[in-house]
Coordinates of C-alpha atoms in Angstrom, one line a residue:
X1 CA 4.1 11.1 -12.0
X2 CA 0.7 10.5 -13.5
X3 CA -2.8 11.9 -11.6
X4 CA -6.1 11.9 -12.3
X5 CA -7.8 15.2 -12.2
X6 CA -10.5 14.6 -9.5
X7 CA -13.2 17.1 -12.0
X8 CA -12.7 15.4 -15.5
X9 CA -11.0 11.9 -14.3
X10 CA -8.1 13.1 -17.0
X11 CA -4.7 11.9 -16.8
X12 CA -1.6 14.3 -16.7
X13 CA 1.7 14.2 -16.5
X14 CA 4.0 16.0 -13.5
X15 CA 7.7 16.6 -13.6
X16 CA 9.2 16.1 -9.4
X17 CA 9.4 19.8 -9.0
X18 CA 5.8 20.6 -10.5
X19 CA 3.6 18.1 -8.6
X20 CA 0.2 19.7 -7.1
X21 CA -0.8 18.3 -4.1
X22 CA -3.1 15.4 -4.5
X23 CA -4.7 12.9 -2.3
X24 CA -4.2 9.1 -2.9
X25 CA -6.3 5.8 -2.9
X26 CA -4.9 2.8 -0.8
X27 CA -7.1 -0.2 -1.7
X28 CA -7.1 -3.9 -2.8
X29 CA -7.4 -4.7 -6.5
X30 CA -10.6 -6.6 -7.5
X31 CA -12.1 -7.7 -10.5
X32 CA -12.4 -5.4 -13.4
X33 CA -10.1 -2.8 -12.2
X34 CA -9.4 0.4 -14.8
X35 CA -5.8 0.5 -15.8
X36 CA -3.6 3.5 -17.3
X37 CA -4.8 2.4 -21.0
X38 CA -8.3 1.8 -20.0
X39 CA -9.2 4.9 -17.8
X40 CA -9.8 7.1 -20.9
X41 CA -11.7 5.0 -22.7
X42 CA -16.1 6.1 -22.8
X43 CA -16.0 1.4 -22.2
X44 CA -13.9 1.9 -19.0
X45 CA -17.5 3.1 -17.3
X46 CA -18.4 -0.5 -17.5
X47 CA -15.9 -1.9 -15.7
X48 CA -16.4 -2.7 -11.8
X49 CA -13.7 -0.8 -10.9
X50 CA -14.3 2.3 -12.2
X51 CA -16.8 2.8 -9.3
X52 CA -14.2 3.3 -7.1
X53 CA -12.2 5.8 -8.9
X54 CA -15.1 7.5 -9.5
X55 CA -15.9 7.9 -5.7
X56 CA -12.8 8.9 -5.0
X57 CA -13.1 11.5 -7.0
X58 CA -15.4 13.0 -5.8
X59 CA -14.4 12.3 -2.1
X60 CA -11.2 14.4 -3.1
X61 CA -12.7 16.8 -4.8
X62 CA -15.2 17.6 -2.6
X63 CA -12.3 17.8 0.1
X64 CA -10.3 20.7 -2.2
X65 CA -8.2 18.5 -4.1
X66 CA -7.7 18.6 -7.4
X67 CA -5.6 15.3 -8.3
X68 CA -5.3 11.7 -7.1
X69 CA -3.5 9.2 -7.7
X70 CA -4.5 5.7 -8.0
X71 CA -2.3 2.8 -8.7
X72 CA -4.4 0.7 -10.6
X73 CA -4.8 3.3 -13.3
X74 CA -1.9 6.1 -12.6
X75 CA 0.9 3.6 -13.7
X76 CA 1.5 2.6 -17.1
X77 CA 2.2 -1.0 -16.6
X78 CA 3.1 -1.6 -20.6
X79 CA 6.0 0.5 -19.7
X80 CA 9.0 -1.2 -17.5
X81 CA 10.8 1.8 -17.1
X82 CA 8.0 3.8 -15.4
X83 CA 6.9 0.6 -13.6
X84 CA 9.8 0.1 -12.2
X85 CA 10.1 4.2 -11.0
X86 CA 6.5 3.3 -10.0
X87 CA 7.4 1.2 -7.4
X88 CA 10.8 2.2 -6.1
X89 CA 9.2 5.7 -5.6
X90 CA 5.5 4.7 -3.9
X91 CA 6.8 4.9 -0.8
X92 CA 7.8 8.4 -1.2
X93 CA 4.4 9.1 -3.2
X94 CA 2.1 8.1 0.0
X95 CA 4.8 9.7 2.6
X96 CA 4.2 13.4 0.0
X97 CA 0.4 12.9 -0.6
X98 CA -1.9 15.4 1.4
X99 CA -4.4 12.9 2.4
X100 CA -4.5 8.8 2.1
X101 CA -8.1 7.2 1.9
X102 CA -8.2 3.3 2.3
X103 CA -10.9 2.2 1.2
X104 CA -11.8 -1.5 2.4
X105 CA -14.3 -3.5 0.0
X106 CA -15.2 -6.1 2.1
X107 CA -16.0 -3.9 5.2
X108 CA -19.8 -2.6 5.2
X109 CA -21.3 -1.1 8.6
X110 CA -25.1 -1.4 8.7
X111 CA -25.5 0.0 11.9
X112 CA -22.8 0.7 14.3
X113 CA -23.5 2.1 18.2
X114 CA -22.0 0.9 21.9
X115 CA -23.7 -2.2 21.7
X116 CA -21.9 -3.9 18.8
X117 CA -18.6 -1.9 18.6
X118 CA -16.7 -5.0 19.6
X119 CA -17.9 -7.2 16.8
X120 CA -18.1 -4.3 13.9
X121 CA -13.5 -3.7 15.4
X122 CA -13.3 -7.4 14.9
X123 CA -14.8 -7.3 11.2
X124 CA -12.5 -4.4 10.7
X125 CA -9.4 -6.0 11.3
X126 CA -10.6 -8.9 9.2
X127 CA -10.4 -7.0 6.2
X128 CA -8.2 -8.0 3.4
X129 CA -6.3 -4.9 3.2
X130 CA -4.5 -6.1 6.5
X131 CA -3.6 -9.4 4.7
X132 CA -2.1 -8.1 1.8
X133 CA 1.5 -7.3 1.2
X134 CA 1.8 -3.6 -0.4
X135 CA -0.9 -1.9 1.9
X136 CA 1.7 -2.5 4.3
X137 CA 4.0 0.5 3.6
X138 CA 1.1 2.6 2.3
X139 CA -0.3 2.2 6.1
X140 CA 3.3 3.2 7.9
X141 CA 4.1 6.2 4.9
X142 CA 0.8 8.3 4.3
X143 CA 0.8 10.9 7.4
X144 CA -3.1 11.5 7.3
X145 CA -5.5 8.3 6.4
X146 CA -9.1 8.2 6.5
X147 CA -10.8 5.1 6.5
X148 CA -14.0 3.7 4.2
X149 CA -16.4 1.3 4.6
X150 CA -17.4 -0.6 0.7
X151 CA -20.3 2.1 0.7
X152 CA -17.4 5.5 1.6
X153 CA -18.5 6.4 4.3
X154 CA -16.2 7.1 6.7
X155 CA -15.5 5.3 10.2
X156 CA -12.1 7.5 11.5
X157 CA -8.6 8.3 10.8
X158 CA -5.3 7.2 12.4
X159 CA -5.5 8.7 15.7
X160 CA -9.2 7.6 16.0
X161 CA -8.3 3.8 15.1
X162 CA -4.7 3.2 16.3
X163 CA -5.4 0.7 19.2
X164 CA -7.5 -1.4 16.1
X165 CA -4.8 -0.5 13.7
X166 CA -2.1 -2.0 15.7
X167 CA -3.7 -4.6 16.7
X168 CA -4.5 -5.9 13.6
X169 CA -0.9 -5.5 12.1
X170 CA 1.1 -6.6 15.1
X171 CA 2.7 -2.8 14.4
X172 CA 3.4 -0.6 17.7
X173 CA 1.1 2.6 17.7
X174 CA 4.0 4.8 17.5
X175 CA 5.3 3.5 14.2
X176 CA 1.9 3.7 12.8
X177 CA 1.6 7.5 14.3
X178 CA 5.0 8.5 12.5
X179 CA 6.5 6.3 9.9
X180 CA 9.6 8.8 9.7
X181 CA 10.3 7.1 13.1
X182 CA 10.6 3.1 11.7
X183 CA 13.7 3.5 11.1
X184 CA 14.1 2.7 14.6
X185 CA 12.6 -0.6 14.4
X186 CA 14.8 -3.4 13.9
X187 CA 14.8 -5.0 10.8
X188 CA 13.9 -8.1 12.0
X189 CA 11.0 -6.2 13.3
X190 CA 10.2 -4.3 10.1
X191 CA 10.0 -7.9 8.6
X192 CA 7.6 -9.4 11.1
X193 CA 5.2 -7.2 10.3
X194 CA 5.3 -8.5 6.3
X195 CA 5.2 -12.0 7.3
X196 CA 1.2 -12.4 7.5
X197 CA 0.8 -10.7 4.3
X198 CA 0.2 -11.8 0.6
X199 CA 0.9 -10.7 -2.6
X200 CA 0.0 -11.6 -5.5
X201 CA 3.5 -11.7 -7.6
X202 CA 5.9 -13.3 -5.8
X203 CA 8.4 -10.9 -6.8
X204 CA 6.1 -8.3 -5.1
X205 CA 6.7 -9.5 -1.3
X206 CA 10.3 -8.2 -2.0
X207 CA 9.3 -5.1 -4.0
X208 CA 6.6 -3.5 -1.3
X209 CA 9.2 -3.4 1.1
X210 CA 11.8 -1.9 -0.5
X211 CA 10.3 1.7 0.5
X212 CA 10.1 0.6 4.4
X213 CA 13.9 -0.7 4.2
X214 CA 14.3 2.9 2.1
X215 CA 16.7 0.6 -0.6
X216 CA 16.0 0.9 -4.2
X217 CA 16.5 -2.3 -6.7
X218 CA 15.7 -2.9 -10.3
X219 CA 12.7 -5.2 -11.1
X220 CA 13.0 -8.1 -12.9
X221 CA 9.6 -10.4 -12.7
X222 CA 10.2 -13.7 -13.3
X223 CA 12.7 -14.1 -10.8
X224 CA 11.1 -15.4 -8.2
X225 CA 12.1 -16.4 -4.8
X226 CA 15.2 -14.2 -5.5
X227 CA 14.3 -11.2 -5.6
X228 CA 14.0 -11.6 -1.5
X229 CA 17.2 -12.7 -1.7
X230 CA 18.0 -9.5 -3.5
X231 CA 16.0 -7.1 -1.6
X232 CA 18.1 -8.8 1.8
X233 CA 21.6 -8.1 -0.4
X234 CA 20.6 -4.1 -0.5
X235 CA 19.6 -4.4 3.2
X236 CA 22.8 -5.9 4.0
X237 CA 24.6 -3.3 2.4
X238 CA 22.7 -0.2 4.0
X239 CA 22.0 -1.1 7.4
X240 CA 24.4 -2.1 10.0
X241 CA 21.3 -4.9 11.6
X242 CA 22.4 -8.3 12.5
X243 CA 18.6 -8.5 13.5
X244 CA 18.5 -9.2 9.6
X245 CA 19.5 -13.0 10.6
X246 CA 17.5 -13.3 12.9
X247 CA 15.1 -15.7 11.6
X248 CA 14.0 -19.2 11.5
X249 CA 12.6 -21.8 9.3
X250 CA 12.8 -25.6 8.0
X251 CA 14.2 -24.9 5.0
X252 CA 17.5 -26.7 5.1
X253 CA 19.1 -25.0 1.8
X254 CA 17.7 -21.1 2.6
X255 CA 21.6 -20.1 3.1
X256 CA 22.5 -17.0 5.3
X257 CA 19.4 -15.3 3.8
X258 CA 15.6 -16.2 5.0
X259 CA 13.5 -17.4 1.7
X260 CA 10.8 -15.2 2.2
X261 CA 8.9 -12.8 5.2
X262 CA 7.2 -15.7 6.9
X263 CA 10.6 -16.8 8.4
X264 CA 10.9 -13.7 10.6
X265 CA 7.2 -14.3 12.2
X266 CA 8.7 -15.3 15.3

C-alpha cells in the first residue's frame, strides 16, 4: 500500500502488517489531477489538483497523522496488477483508515446561520460526490468522516450530518452510522442505493461495489456491460439473496441478471 507522507508529500511503500495509521481523501476527480508518476515531479505543483493534496496534507498533519492516502496519486495505474489489488482492497483501506475527509469541490459556504440552513442542506446534498458511483462505499466503510467545503473548512462529521446524509443517498442512518452492519441489508437494497450514481468507466459501476457485496473479481476494462453481469455471478455464489432478482426494467434480452444498478431503483 502506497501513502503519501503528509510532511514531504513522499511516496512509500507498506507491507499489510507494517502500515501506519493514516487518514484518507474521499473526493471527485477533476481536471488536472496528480497521479502516482506525477506526484514527485517539481511540474506536478502546476497542476490543479495538486491543491488538494496539498491541503490535505496539511489538514492531516496538522491532526497527528503522518500518512494519507489519496487515490488519485497513491495507485500506480500503469500497473494492472496493483490496480487491480487497488480496488478489490479500497474497501478495506477506508474501513482501516483513522480518519476519512470528503472533501466536496463544488460545495462553498459563504455565510451559513439559522436563517439559511435549509438552503445551504439542500446545496449540500446537491453535491456531486452524492452522484458518483465509488464515493458510495467510501461513505458506508470509513468509521470517522469529516466533511469540507471547496475552501476546507469544515461543516461536521457523520453523527452531526446523518439526517442530510441519508437523505441525500436514500441510505438508512443506521447503515451509514456502522457499515459493519450492511450486511444486513438486502441486496436488492445494497443495489438501490448505486442506482443514482455514475461512474465514469463503465466497468467501474461493477467494480465500486465489489467491497459493499465484500466479493473480489479480477478486472478486465474493456468488458463492458459484463462485468455487472460478473460482479451478480460472485454475488450469486456468496450470498443466499433472492432479493438479487428482484429487479425490473425494459430490457427484453437482460436474462436472469439486471444490466446495470438503475434496474433495482425501484
Amino acid at each position: 500500500m502506497w501513502l503519501l507522507d503528509t510532511s514531504t508529500l513522499k511516496l512509500q511503500n507498506f507491507i499489510t502488517s507494517d502500515i501506519p495509521r493514516y487518514a484518507i481523501l474521499s473526493h471527485t476527480w477533476d481536471i488536472e489531477e496528480v497521479s502516482f508518476q506525477d506526484i514527485e515531479r517539481p511540474e506536478s505543483k502546476t497542476l490543479k489538483g495538486y491543491k488538494k493534496i496539498e491541503r490535505c496534507c496539511a489538514l492531516a498533519c496538522s491532526s497527528g497523522y503522518g500518512y494519507v492516502w489519496i487515490d488519485t496519486c497513491c495507485i500506480d495505474k500503469k500497473s494492472s496488477a496493483e490496480l487491480s489489488e487497488a480496488i478489490n482492497s479500497m474497501y478495506e483501506w477506508y474501513a482501516k483508515s483513522s480518519v476519512c475527509y470528503v472533501y466536496l469541490s463544488d460545495f462553498d459556504v459563504p455565510m451559513w446561520d439559522e436563517s439559511n440552513e435549509s438552503a445551504v442542506m439542500e446545496q449540500f446534498r446537491g453535491s456531486r460526490w452524492f452522484r458518483r458511483g465509488w464515493t458510495l462505499q467510501e461513505l458506508l466503510a470509513a468509521k470517522y468522516m469529516g466533511f469540507y467545503t471547496s475552501k476546507w473548512e469544515c461543516i461536521g462529521d457523520k453523527p452531526t450530518l446523518l439526517l442530510q446524509l441519508s437523505l441525500a443517498t436514500g441510505i438508512p442512518p443506521r447503515f451509514i452510522e456502522d457499515g459493519e452492519l450492511i450486511d444486513e441489508a438486502s441486496v436488492a437494497a445494497r443495489m438501490s442505493w448505486a442506482s443514482h450514481r455514475e461512474t465514469t468507466r463503465l466497468e467501474d459501476e461493477a467494480y465500486s461495489l465489489m467491497g459493499i457485496f465484500n466479493v473480489n473479481m479480477p478486472l478486465l476494462y474493456g468488458e463492458g456491460r459484463k462485468a455487472f453481469t460478473r460482479l451478480q455471478h460472485e454475488i450469486a455464489r456468496s450470498l443466499d439473496d433472492e432479493s438479487l432478482f428482484a429487479w425490473s426494467t425494459e430490457d427484453l434480452q437482460s436474462g436472469i441478471f439486471a444490466p446495470n444498478t438503475h434496474a433495482f431503483a425501484g
